[in-house]
mmCIF file of C-alpha atoms in Angstrom:
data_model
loop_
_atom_site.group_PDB
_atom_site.id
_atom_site.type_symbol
_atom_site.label_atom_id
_atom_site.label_comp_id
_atom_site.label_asym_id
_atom_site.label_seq_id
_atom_site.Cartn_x
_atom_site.Cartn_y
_atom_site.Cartn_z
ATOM 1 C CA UNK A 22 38.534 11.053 1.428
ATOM 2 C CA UNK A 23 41.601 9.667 3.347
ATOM 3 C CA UNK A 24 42.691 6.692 1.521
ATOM 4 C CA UNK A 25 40.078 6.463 -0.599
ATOM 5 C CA UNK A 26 42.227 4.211 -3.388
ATOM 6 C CA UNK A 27 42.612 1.265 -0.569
ATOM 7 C CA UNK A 28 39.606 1.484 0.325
ATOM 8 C CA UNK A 29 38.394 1.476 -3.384
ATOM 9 C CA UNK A 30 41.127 -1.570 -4.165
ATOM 10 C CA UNK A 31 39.427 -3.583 -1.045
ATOM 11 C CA UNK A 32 36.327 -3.430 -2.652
ATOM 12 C CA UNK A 33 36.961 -3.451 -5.987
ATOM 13 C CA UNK A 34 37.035 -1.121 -8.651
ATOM 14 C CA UNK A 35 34.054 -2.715 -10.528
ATOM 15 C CA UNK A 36 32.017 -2.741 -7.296
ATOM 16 C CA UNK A 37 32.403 1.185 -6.690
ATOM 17 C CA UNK A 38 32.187 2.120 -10.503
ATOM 18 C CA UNK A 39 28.291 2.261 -9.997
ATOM 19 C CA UNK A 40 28.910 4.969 -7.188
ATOM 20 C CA UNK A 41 31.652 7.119 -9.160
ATOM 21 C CA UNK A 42 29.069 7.337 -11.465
ATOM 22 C CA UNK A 43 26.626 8.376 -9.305
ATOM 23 C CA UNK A 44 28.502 10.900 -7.477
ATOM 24 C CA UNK A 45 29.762 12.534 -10.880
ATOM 25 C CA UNK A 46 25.911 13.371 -11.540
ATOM 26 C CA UNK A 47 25.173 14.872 -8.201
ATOM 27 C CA UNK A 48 25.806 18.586 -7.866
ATOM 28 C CA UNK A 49 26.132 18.171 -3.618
ATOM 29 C CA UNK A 50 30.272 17.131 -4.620
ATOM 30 C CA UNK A 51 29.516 13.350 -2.239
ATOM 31 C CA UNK A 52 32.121 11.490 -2.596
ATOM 32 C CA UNK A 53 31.311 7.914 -3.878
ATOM 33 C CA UNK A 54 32.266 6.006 -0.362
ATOM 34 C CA UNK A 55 29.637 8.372 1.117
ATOM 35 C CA UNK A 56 27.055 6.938 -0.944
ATOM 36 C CA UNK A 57 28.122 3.639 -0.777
ATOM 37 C CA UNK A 58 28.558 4.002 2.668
ATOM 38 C CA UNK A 59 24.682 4.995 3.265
ATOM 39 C CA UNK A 60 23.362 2.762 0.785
ATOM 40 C CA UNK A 61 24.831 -0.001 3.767
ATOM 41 C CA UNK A 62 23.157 1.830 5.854
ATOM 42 C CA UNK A 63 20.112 1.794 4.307
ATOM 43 C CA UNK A 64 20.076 -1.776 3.099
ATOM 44 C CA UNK A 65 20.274 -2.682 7.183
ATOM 45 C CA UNK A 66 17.545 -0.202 8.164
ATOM 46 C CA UNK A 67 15.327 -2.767 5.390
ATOM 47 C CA UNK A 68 16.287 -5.858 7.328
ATOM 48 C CA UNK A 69 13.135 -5.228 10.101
ATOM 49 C CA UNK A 70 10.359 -4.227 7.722
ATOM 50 C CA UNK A 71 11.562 -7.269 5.295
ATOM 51 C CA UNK A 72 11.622 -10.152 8.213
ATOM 52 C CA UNK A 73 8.082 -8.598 9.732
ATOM 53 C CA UNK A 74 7.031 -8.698 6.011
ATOM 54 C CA UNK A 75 8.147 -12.632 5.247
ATOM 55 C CA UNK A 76 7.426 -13.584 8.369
ATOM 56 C CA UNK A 77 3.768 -12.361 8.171
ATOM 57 C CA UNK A 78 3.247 -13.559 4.573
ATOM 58 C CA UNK A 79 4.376 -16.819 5.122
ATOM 59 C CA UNK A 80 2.322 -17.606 8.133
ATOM 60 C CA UNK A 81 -1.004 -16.615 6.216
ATOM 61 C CA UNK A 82 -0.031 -18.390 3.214
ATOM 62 C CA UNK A 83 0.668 -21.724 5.737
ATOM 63 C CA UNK A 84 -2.652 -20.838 7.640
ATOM 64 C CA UNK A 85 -5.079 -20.514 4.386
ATOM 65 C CA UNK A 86 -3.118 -23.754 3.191
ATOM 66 C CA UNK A 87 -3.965 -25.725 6.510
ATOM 67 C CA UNK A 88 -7.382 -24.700 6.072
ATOM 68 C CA UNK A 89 -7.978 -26.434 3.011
ATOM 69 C CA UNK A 90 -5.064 -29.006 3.086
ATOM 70 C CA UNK A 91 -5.232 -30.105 7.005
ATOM 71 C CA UNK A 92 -2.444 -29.055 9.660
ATOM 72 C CA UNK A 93 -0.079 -31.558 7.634
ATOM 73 C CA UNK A 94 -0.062 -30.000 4.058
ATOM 74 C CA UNK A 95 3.497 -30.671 3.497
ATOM 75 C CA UNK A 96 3.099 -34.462 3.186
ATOM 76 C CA UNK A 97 -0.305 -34.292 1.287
ATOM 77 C CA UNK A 98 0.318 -35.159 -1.943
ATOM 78 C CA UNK A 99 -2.792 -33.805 -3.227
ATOM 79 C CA UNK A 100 -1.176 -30.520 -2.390
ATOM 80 C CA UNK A 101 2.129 -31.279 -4.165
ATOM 81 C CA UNK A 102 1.039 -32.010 -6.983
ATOM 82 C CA UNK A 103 -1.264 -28.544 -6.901
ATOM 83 C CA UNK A 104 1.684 -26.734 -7.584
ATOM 84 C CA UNK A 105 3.270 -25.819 -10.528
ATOM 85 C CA UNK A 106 5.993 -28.327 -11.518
ATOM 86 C CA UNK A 107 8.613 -25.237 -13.278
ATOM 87 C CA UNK A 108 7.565 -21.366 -13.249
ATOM 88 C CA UNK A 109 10.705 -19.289 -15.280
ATOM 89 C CA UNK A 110 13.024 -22.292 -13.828
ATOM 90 C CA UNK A 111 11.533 -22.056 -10.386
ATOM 91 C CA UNK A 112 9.770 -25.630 -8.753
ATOM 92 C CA UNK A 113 7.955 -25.120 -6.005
ATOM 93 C CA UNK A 114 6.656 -28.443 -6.116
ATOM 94 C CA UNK A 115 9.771 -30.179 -5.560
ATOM 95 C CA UNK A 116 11.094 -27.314 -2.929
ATOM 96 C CA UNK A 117 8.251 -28.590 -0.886
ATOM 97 C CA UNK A 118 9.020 -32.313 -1.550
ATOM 98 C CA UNK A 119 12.697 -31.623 -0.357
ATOM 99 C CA UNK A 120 11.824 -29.530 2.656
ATOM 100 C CA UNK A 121 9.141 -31.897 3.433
ATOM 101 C CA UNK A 122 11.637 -34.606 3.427
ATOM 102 C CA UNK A 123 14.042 -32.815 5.721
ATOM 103 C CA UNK A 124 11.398 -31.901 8.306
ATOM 104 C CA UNK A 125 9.158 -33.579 11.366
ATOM 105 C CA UNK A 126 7.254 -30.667 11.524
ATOM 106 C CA UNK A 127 4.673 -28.116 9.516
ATOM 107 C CA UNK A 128 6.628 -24.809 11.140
ATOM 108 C CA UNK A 129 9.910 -26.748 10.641
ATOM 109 C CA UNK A 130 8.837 -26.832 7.149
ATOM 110 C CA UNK A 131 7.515 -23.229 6.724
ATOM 111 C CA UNK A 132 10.729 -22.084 7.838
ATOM 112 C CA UNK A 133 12.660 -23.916 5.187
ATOM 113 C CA UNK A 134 10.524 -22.705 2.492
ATOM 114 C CA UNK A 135 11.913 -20.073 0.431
ATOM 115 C CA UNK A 136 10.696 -16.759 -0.515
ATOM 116 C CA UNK A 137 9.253 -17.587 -3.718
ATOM 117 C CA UNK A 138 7.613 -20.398 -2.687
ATOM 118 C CA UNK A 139 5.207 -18.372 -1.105
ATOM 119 C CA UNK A 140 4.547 -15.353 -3.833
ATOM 120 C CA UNK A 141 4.156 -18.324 -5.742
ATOM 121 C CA UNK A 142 1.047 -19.022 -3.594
ATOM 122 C CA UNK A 143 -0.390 -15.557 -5.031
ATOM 123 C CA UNK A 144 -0.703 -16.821 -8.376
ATOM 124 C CA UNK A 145 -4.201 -16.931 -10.488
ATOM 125 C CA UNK A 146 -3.915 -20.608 -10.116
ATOM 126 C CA UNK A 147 -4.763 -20.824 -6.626
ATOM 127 C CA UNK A 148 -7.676 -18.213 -6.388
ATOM 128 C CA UNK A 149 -9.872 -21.138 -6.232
ATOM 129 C CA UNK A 150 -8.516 -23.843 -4.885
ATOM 130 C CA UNK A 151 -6.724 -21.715 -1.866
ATOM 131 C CA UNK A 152 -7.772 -18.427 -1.542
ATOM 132 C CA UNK A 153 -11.587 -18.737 -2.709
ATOM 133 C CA UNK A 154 -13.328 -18.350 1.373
ATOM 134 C CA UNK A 155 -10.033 -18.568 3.131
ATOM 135 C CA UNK A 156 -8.641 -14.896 2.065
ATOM 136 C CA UNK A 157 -10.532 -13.002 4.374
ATOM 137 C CA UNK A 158 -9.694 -15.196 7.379
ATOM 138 C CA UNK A 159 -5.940 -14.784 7.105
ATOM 139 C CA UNK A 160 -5.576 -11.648 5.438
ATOM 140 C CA UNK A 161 -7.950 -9.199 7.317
ATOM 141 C CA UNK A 162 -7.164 -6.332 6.250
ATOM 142 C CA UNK A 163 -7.949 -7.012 2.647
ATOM 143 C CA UNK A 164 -10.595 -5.234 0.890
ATOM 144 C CA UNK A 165 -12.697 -5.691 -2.263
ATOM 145 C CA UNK A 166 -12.412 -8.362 -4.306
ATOM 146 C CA UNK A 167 -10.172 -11.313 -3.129
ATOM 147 C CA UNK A 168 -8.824 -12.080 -6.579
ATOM 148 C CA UNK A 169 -7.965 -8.243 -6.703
ATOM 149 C CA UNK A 170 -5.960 -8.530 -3.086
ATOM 150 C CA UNK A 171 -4.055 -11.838 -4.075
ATOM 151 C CA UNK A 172 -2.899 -9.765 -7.544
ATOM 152 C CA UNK A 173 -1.616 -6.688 -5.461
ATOM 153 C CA UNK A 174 -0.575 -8.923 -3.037
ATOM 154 C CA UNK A 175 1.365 -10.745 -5.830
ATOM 155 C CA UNK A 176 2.630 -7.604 -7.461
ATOM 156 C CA UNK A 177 3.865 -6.272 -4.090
ATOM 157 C CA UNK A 178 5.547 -9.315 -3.201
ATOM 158 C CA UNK A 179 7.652 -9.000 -6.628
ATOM 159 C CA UNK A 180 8.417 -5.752 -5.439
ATOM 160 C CA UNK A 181 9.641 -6.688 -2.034
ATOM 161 C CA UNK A 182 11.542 -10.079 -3.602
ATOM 162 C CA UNK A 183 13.641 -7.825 -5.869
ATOM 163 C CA UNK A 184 15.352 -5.596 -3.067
ATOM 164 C CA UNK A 185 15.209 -8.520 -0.550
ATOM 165 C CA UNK A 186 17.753 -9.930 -2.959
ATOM 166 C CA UNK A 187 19.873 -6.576 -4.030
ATOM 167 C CA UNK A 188 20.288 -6.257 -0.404
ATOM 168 C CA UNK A 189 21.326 -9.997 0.221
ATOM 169 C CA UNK A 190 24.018 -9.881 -2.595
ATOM 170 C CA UNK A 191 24.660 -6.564 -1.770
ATOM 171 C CA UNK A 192 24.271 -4.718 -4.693
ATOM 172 C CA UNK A 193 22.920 -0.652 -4.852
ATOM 173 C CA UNK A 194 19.717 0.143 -3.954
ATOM 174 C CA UNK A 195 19.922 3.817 -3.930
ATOM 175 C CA UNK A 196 18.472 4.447 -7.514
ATOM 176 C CA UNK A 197 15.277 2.827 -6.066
ATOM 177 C CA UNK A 198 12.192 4.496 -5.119
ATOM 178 C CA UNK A 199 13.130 2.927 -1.532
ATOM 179 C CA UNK A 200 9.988 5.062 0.299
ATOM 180 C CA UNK A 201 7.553 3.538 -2.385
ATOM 181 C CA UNK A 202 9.420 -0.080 -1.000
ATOM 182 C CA UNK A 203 8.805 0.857 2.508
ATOM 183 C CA UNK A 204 4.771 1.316 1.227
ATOM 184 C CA UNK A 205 4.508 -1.884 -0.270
ATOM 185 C CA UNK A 206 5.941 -3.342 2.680
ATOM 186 C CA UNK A 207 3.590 -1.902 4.947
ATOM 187 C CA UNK A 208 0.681 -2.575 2.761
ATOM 188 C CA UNK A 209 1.616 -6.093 2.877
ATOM 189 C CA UNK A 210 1.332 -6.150 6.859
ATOM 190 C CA UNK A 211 -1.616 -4.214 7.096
ATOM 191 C CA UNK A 212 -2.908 -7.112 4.954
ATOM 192 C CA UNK A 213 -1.948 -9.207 7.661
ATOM 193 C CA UNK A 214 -2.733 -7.244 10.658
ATOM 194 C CA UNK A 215 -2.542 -3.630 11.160
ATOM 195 C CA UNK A 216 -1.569 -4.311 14.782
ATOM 196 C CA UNK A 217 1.594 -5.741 13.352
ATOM 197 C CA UNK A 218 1.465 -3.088 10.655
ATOM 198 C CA UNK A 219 1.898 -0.152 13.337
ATOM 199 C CA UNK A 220 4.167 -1.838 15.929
ATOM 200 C CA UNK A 221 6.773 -2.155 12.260
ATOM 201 C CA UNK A 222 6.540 1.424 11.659
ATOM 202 C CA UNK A 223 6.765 2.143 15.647
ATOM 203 C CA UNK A 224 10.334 0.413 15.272
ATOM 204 C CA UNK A 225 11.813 0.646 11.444
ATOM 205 C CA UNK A 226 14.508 3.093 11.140
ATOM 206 C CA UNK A 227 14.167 3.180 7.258
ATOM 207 C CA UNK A 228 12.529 6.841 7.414
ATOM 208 C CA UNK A 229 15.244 8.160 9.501
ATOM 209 C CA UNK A 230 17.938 6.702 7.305
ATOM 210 C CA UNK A 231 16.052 7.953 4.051
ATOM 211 C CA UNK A 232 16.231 11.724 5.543
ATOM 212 C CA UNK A 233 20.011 10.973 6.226
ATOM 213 C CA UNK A 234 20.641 10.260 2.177
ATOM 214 C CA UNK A 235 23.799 12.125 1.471
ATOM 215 C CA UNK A 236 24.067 13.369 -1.936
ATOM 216 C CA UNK A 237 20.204 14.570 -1.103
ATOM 217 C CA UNK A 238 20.883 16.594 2.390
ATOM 218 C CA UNK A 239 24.191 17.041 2.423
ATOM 219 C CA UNK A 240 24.841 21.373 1.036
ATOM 220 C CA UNK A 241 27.466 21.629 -1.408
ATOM 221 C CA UNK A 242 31.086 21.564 -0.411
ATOM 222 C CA UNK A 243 32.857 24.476 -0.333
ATOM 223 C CA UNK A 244 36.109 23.031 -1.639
ATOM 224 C CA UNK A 245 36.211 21.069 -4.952
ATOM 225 C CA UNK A 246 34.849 17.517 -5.304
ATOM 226 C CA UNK A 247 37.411 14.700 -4.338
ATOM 227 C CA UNK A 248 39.219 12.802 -6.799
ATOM 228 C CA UNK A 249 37.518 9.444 -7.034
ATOM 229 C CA UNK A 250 40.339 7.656 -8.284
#
């Protein structure tokens, strides 16, 4: 590739060791910016399905929460103090007290909550005291068992937290099973509503970026592989 060293100085050596390596193992010849190139391309294409997903979650988590907590949970301190003070150095109970703090309103405070704060929410400790008669009314699309739905639900949101955050630091995401992501995301909507679930899938463009993957689609080259120093 033309100029592939200042490109590969711009963004550091370390950075594209991960794809040399990569594109050393493939037999298709890519050359490592390729890769890294598409695995950009791929980590945008995730940025629909992953807002629709937090977007949905947190809303049902805040809805099943009004319904046992009142319309202004934040401030309750009955709620507070429901959650768990330190979970493998993550407190949601004093994220809520400081975005409580910082906010007039519930949605002004739903937006401020972070990610974890609501997966949190999908813990054993709240299938009574949240989800126990609340589940089906904000999840739908569940089936079986609601302790059952809040584990998955749990599990998948692990899932989806781990490449929400390879993405935002930009790190690789290529050695994932990224079409086994795009499920979990999808089963996390449908949970929701499959309205919303189908109107995602209408308008993602992870699919077509998937199909795109280079060293995956691309034949091999006819000439020898480029130097990747």
């Amino acid at each position: 590739m033309r100029d592939w060293h200042l490109i590969r100085r711009s963004f550091s050596a370390e950075r594209m060791q991960t794809y040399e390596a990569a594109a050393a193992r493939d037999t298709t010849c890519i050359h490592p910016f390729e890769l890294y190139q598409w695995n950009m391309q791929i980590s945008g294409a995730f940025m629909l399905p992953l807002h629709t997903c937090e977007i949905v979650i947190r809303n049902a988590v805040a809805e099943a929460i009004a319904l046992r907590h009142g319309p202004a949970w934040p401030w309750r301190e009955s709620f507070r103090l429901s959650l768990p003070s330190s979970v493998h150095g993550y407190n949601a109970r004093e994220e809520l007290r400081r975005a409580a703090s910082g906010c007039c309103s519930t949605a002004g405070v739903v937006a401020a909550l972070r990610f974890a704060f609501w997966q949190q929410m999908f813990t054993q400790r709240f299938d009574k005291s949240l989800w126990s008669g609340t589940l089906q009314s904000v999840l739908p699309g569940s089936q079986g068992e609601a302790h059952r739905t809040r584990a998955g639900a749990y599990a998948d949101l692990e899932r989806v937290r781990q490449l929400r955050n390879r993405i935002a630091h930009h790190e690789p995401i290529f050695a994932r099973d990224l079409r086994e992501d795009l499920t979990t995301i999808t089963r996390l909507v449908g949970l929701r509503c499959p309205h919303i679930g189908t109107w995602m899938q209408d308008h993602q463009s992870v699919t077509s970026v998937l199909s795109q993957r280079p060293d995956r689609t691309t034949p091999p080259a006819a000439s020898p592989c480029p130097s990747a120093g």
